[in-house]
PDB file of C-alpha atoms in Angstrom:
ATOM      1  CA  UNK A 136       3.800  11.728  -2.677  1.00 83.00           C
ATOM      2  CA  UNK A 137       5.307   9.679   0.602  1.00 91.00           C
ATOM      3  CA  UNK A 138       8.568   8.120   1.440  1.00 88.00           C
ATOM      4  CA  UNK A 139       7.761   5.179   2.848  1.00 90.00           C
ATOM      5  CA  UNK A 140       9.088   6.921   6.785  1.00 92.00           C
ATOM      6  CA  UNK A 141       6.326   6.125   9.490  1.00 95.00           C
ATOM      7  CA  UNK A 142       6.128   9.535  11.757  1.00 95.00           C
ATOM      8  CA  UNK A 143       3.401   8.037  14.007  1.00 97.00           C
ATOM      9  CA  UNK A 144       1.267   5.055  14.710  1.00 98.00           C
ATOM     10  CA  UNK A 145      -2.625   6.287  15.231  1.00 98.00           C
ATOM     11  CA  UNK A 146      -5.452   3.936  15.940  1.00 97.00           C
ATOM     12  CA  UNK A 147      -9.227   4.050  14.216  1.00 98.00           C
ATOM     13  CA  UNK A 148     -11.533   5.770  16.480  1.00 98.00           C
ATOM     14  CA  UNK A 149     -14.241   5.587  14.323  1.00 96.00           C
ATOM     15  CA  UNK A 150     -15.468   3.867  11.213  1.00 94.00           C
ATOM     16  CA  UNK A 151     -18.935   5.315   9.870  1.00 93.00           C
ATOM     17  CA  UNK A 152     -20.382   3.607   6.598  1.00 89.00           C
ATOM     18  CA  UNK A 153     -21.437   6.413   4.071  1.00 86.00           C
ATOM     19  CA  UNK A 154     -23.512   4.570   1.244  1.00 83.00           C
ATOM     20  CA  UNK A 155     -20.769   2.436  -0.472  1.00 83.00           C
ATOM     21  CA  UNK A 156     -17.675   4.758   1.228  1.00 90.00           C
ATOM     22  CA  UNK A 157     -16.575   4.766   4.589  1.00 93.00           C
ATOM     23  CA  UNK A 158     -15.827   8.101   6.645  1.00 95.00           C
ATOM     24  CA  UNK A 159     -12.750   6.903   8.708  1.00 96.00           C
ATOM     25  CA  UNK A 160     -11.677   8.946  11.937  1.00 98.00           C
ATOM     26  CA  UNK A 161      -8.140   8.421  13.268  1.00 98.00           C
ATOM     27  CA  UNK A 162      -6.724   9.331  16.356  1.00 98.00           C
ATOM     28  CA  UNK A 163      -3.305  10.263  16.332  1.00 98.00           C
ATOM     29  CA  UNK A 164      -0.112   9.700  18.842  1.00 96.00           C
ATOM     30  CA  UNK A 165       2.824  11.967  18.139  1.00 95.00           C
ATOM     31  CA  UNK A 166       2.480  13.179  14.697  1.00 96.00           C
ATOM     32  CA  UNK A 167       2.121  17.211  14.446  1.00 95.00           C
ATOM     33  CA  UNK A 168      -1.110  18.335  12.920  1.00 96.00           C
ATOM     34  CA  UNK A 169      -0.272  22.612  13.414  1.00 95.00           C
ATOM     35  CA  UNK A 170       0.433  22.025   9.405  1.00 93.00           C
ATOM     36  CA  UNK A 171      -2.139  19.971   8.328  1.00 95.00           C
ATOM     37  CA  UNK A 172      -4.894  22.098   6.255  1.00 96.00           C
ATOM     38  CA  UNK A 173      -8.185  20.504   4.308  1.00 97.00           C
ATOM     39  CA  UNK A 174      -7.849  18.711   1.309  1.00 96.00           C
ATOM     40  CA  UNK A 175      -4.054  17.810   2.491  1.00 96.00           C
ATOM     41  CA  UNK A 176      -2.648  14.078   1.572  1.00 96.00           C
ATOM     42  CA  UNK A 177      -2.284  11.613   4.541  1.00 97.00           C
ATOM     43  CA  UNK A 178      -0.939   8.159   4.131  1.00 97.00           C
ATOM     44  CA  UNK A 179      -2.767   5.841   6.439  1.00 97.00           C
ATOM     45  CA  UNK A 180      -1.455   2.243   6.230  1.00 97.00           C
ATOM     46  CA  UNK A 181       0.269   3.134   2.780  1.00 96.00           C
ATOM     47  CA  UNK A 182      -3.213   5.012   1.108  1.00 96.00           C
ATOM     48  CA  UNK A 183      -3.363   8.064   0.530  1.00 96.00           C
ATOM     49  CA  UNK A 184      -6.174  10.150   1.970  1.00 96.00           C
ATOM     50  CA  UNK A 185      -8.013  13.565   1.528  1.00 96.00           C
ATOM     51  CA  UNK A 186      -8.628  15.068   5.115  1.00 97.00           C
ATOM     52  CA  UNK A 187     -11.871  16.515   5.306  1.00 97.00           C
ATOM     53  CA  UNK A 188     -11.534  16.954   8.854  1.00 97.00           C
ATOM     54  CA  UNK A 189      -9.159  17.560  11.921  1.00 97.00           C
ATOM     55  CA  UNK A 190      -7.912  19.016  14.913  1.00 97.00           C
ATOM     56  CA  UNK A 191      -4.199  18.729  16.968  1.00 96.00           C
ATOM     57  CA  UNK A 192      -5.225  14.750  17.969  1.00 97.00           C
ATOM     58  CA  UNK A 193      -7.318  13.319  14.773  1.00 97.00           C
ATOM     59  CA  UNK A 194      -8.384  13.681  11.063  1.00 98.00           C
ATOM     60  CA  UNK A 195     -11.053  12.131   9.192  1.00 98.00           C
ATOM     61  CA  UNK A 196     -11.148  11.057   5.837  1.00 97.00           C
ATOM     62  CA  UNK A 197     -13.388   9.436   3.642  1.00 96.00           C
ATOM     63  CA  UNK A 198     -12.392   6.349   2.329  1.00 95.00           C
ATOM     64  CA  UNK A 199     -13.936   5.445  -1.656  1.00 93.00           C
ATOM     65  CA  UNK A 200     -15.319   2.262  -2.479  1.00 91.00           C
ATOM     66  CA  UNK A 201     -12.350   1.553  -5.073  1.00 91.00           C
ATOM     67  CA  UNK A 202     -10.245   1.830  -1.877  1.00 92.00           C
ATOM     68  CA  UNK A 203     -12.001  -0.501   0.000  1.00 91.00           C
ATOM     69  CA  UNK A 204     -11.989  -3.013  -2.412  1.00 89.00           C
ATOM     70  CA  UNK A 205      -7.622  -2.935  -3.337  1.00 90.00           C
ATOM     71  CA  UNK A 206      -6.644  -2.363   0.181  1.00 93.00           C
ATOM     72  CA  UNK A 207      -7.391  -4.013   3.453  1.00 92.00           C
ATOM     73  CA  UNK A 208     -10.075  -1.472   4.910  1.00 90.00           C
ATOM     74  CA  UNK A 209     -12.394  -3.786   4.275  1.00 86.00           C
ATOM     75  CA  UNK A 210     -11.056  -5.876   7.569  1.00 91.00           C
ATOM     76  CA  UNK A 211     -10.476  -2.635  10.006  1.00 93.00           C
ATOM     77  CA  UNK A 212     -12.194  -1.940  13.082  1.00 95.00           C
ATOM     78  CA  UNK A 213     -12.164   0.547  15.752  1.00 97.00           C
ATOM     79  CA  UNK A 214      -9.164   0.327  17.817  1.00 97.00           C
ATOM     80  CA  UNK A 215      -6.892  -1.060  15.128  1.00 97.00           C
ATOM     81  CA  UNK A 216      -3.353   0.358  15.128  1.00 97.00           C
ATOM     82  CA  UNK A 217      -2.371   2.394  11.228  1.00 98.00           C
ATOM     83  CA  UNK A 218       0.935   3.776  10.069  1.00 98.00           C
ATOM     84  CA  UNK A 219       0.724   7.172   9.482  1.00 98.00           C
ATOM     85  CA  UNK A 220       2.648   9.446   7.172  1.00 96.00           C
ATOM     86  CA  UNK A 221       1.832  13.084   6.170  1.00 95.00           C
ATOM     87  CA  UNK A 222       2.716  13.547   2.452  1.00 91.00           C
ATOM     88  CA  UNK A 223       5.792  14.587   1.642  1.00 82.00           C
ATOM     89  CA  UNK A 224       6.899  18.522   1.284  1.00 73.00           C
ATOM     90  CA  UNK A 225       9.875  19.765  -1.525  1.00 65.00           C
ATOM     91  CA  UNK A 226      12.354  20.720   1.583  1.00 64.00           C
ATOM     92  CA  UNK A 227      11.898  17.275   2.874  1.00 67.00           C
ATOM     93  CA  UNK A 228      14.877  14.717   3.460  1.00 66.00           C
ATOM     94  CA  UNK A 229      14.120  11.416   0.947  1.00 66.00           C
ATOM     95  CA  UNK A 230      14.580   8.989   3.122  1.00 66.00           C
ATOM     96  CA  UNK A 231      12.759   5.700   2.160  1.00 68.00           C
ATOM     97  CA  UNK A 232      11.034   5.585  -1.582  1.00 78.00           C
ATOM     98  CA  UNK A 233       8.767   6.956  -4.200  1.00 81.00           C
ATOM     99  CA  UNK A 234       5.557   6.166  -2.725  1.00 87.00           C
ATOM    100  CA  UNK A 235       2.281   7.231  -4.291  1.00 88.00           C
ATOM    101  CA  UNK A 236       0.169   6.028  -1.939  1.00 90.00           C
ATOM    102  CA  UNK A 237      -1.740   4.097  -4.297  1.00 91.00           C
ATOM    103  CA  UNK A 238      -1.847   0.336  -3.089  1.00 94.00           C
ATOM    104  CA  UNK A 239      -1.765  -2.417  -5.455  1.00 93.00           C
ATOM    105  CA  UNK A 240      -3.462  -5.309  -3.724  1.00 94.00           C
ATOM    106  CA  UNK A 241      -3.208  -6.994  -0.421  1.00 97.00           C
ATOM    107  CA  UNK A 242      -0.310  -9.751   0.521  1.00 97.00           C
ATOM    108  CA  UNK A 243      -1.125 -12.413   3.611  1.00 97.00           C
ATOM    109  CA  UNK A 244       1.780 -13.063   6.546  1.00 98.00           C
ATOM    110  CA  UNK A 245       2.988 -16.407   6.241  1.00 98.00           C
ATOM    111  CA  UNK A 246       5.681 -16.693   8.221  1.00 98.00           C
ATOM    112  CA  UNK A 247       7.718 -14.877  10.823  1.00 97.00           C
ATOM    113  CA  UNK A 248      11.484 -15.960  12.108  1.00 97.00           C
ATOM    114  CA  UNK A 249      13.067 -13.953  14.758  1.00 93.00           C
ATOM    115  CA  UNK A 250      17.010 -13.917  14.426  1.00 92.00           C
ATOM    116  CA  UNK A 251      18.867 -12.644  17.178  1.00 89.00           C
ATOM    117  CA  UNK A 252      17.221  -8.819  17.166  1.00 91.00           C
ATOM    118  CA  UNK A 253      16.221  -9.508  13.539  1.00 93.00           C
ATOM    119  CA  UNK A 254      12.838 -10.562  12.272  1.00 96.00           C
ATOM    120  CA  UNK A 255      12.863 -12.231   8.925  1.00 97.00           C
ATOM    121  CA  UNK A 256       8.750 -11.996   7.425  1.00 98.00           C
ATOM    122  CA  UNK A 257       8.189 -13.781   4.667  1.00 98.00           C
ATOM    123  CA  UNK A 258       4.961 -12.443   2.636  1.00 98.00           C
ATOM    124  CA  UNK A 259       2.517 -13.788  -0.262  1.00 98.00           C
ATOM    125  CA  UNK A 260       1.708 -11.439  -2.383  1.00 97.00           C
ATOM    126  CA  UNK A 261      -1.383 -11.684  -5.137  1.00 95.00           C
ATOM    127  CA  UNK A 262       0.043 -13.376  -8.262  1.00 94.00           C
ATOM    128  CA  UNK A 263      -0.938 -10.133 -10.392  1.00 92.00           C
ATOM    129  CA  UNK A 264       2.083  -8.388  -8.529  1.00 94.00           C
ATOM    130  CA  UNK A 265       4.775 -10.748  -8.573  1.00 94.00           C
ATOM    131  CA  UNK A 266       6.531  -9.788 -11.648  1.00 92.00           C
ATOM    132  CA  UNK A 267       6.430  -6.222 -10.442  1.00 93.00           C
ATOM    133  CA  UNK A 268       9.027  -7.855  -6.806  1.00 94.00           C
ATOM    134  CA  UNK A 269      12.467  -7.910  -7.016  1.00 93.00           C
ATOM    135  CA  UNK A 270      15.057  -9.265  -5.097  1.00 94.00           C
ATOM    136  CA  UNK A 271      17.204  -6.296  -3.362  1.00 93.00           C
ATOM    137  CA  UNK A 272      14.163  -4.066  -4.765  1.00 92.00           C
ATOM    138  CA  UNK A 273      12.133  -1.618  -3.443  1.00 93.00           C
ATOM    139  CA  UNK A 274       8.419  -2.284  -1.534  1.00 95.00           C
ATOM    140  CA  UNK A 275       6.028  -0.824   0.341  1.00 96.00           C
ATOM    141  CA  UNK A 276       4.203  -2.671   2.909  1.00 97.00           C
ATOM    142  CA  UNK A 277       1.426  -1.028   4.747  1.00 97.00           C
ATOM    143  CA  UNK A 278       3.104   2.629   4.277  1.00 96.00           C
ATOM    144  CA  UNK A 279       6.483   1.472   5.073  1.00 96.00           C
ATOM    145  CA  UNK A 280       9.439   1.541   3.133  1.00 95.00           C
ATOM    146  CA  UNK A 281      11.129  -1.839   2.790  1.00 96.00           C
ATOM    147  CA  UNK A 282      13.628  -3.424   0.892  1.00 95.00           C
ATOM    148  CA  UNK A 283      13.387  -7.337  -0.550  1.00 96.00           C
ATOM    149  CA  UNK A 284      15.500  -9.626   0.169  1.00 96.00           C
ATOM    150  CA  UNK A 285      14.571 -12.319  -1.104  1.00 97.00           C
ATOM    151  CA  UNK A 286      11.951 -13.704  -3.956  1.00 97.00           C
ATOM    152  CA  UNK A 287      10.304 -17.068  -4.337  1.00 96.00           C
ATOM    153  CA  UNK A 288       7.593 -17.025  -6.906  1.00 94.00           C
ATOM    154  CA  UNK A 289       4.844 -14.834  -5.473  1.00 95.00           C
ATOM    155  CA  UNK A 290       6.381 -14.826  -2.240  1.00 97.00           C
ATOM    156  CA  UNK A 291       8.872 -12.186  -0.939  1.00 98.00           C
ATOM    157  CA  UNK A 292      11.105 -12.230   2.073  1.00 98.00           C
ATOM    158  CA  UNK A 293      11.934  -8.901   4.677  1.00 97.00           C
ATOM    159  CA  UNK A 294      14.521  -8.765   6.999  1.00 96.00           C
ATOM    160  CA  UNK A 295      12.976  -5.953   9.681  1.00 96.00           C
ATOM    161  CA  UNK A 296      15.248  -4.614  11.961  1.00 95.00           C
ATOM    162  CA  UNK A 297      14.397  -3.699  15.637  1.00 95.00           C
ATOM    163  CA  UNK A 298      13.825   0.037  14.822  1.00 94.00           C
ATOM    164  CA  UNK A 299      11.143  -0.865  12.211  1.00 95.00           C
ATOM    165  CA  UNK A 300       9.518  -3.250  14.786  1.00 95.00           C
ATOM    166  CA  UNK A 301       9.117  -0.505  17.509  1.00 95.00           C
ATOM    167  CA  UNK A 302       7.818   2.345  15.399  1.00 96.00           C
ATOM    168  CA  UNK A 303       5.682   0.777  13.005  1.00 97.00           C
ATOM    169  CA  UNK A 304       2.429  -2.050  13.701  1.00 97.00           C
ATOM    170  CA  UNK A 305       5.084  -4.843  11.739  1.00 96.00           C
ATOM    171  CA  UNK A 306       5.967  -5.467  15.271  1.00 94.00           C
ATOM    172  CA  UNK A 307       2.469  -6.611  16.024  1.00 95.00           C
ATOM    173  CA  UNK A 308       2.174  -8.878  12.478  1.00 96.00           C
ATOM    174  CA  UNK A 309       0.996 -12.383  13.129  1.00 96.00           C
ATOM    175  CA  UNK A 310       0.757 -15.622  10.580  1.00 98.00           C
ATOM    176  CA  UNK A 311      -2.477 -14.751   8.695  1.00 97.00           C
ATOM    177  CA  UNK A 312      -2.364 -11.120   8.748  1.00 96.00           C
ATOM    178  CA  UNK A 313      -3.014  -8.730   5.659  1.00 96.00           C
ATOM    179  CA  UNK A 314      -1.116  -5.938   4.554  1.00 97.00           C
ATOM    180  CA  UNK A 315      -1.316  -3.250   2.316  1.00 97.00           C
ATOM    181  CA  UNK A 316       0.990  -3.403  -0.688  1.00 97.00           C
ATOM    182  CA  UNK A 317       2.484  -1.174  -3.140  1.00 95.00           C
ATOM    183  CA  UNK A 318       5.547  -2.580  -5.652  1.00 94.00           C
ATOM    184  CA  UNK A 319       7.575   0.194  -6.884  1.00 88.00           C
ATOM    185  CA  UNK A 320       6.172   3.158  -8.768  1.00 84.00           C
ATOM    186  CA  UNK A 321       9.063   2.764 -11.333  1.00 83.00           C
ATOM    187  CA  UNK A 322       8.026  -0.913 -12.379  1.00 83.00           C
ATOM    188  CA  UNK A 323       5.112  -0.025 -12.566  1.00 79.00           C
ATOM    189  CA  UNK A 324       5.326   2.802 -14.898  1.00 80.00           C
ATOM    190  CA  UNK A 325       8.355   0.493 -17.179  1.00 82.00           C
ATOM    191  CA  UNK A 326       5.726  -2.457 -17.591  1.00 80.00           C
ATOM    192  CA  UNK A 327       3.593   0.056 -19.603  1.00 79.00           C
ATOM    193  CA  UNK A 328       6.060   1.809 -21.337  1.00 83.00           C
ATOM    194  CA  UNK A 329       7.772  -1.488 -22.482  1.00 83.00           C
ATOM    195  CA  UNK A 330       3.868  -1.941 -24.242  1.00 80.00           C
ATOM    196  CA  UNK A 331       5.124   0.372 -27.255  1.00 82.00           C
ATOM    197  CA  UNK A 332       2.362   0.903 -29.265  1.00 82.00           C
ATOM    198  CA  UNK A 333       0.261  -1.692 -28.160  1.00 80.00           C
ATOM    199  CA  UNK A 334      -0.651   0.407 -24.878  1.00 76.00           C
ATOM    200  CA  UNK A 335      -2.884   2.443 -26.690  1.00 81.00           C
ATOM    201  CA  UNK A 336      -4.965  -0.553 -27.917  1.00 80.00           C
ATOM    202  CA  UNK A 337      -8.348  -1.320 -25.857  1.00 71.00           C
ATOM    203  CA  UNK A 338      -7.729  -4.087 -23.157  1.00 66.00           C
ATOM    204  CA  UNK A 339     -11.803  -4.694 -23.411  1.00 61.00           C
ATOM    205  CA  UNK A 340     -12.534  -7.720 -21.389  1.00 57.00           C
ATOM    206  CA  UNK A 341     -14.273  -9.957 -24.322  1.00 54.00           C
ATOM    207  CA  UNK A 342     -11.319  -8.935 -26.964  1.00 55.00           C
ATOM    208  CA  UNK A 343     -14.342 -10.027 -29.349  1.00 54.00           C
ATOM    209  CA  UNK A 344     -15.587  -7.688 -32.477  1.00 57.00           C
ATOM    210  CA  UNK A 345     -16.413  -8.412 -35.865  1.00 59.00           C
ATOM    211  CA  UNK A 346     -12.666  -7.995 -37.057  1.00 61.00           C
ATOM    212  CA  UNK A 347     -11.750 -10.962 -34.748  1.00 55.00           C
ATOM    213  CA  UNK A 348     -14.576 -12.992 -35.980  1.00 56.00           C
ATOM    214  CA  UNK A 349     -13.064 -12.491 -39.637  1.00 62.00           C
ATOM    215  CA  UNK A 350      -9.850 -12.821 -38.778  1.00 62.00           C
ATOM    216  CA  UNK A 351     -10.437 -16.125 -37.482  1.00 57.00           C
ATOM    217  CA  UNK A 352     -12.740 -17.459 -40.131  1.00 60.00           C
ATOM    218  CA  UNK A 353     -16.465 -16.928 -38.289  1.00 53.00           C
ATOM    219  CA  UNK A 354     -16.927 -14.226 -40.975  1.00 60.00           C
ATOM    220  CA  UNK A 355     -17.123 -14.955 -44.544  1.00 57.00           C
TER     221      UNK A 355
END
């Protein structure tokens, strides 16, 4: 579990293809590794990841074809900046929001306004998530912990103040470029409870058996 609080920005030092996976290597800046053990949780542009190796500068991690395909990894390279959050501990202040680490699909940058010290983004987001973005609601944008301010459609605006701009890569976001996303855990989990009864049906993709044959008159 995350908050959505960046503690460092780390760059890829290495990207090594493993069959379908990727082992990923990641160089830290500031962030304090003397508590990091194997098999520990860190958030790397918003997904979580199992260290299977580090010291006090890097970790690696290995990175599953499932992840590849809902997040952006699929576009890093060496050299690329990533927001970096350890997970979370009990004794820790909750500063941002309940972040799994589990990203949802990628949104595209389509258009950045700076306003005084203020930069408004405004972000499309894959029309599966839309319903799940709410104005003055809660979202999670490459690991960071943002609030909506506005909603058009599938389209969301963020107002990002300097702070955010300085110690996170938003400050490097261009027109064009892809980000992580993860709408909040609690939509998430109300969309299927609001199912009832029907969640427990099978979502199969065809939805075609013999009772749907006979109950639409194939079947005599």
């Amino acid at each position: 579990m995350f908050t959505g609080i960046i503690e460092d920005v780390g760059h890829i030092a290495k990207l090594q293809p493993t069959g379908d996976d990727i082992r990923l290597t990641v160089n830290v800046n500031k962030m304090d590794m003397s508590d990091v053990a194997l098999g520990d949780s860190i958030a790397t542009n918003g997904v979580c990841l199992t260290v299977v190796d580090f010291s006090s500068k890097h970790y690696s991690v290995d990175v599953s074809h499932e992840t590849i395909k809902r997040s952006g990894f699929a576009d890093y390279a060496v050299g690329d900046k990533v927001n970096l959050e350890k997970a979370m501990q009990a004794s820790s202040r909750f500063g941002g929001h309940i972040v799994s680490g589990h990203v949802d699909g990628v949104g595209k940058i389509i258009s950045l306004t700076q306003i005084d010290r203020w930069l408004e983004a405004w972000i499309q987001a894959p029309d599966a998530l839309a319903k799940y973005i709410s104005e003055k609601g809660s979202i999670t944008v490459d690991g960071v912990s943002l609030t909506v301010n506005d909603v058009d459609g599938g389209k969301f605006m963020l107002t990002l103040i300097p702070h955010t701009l300085q110690e996170t890569i938003i400050g490097s976001y261009r027109v064009g470029s892809k980000v992580n996303l993860e709408v909040d855990l609690i939509a998430r989990y109300l969309e299927r409870l609001m199912m009832g009864d029907k969640a427990a049906q099978s979502t199969s993709k065809s939805g075609i058996d013999l009772k749907f044959l006979a109950e639409n008159g194939y079947l005599k």
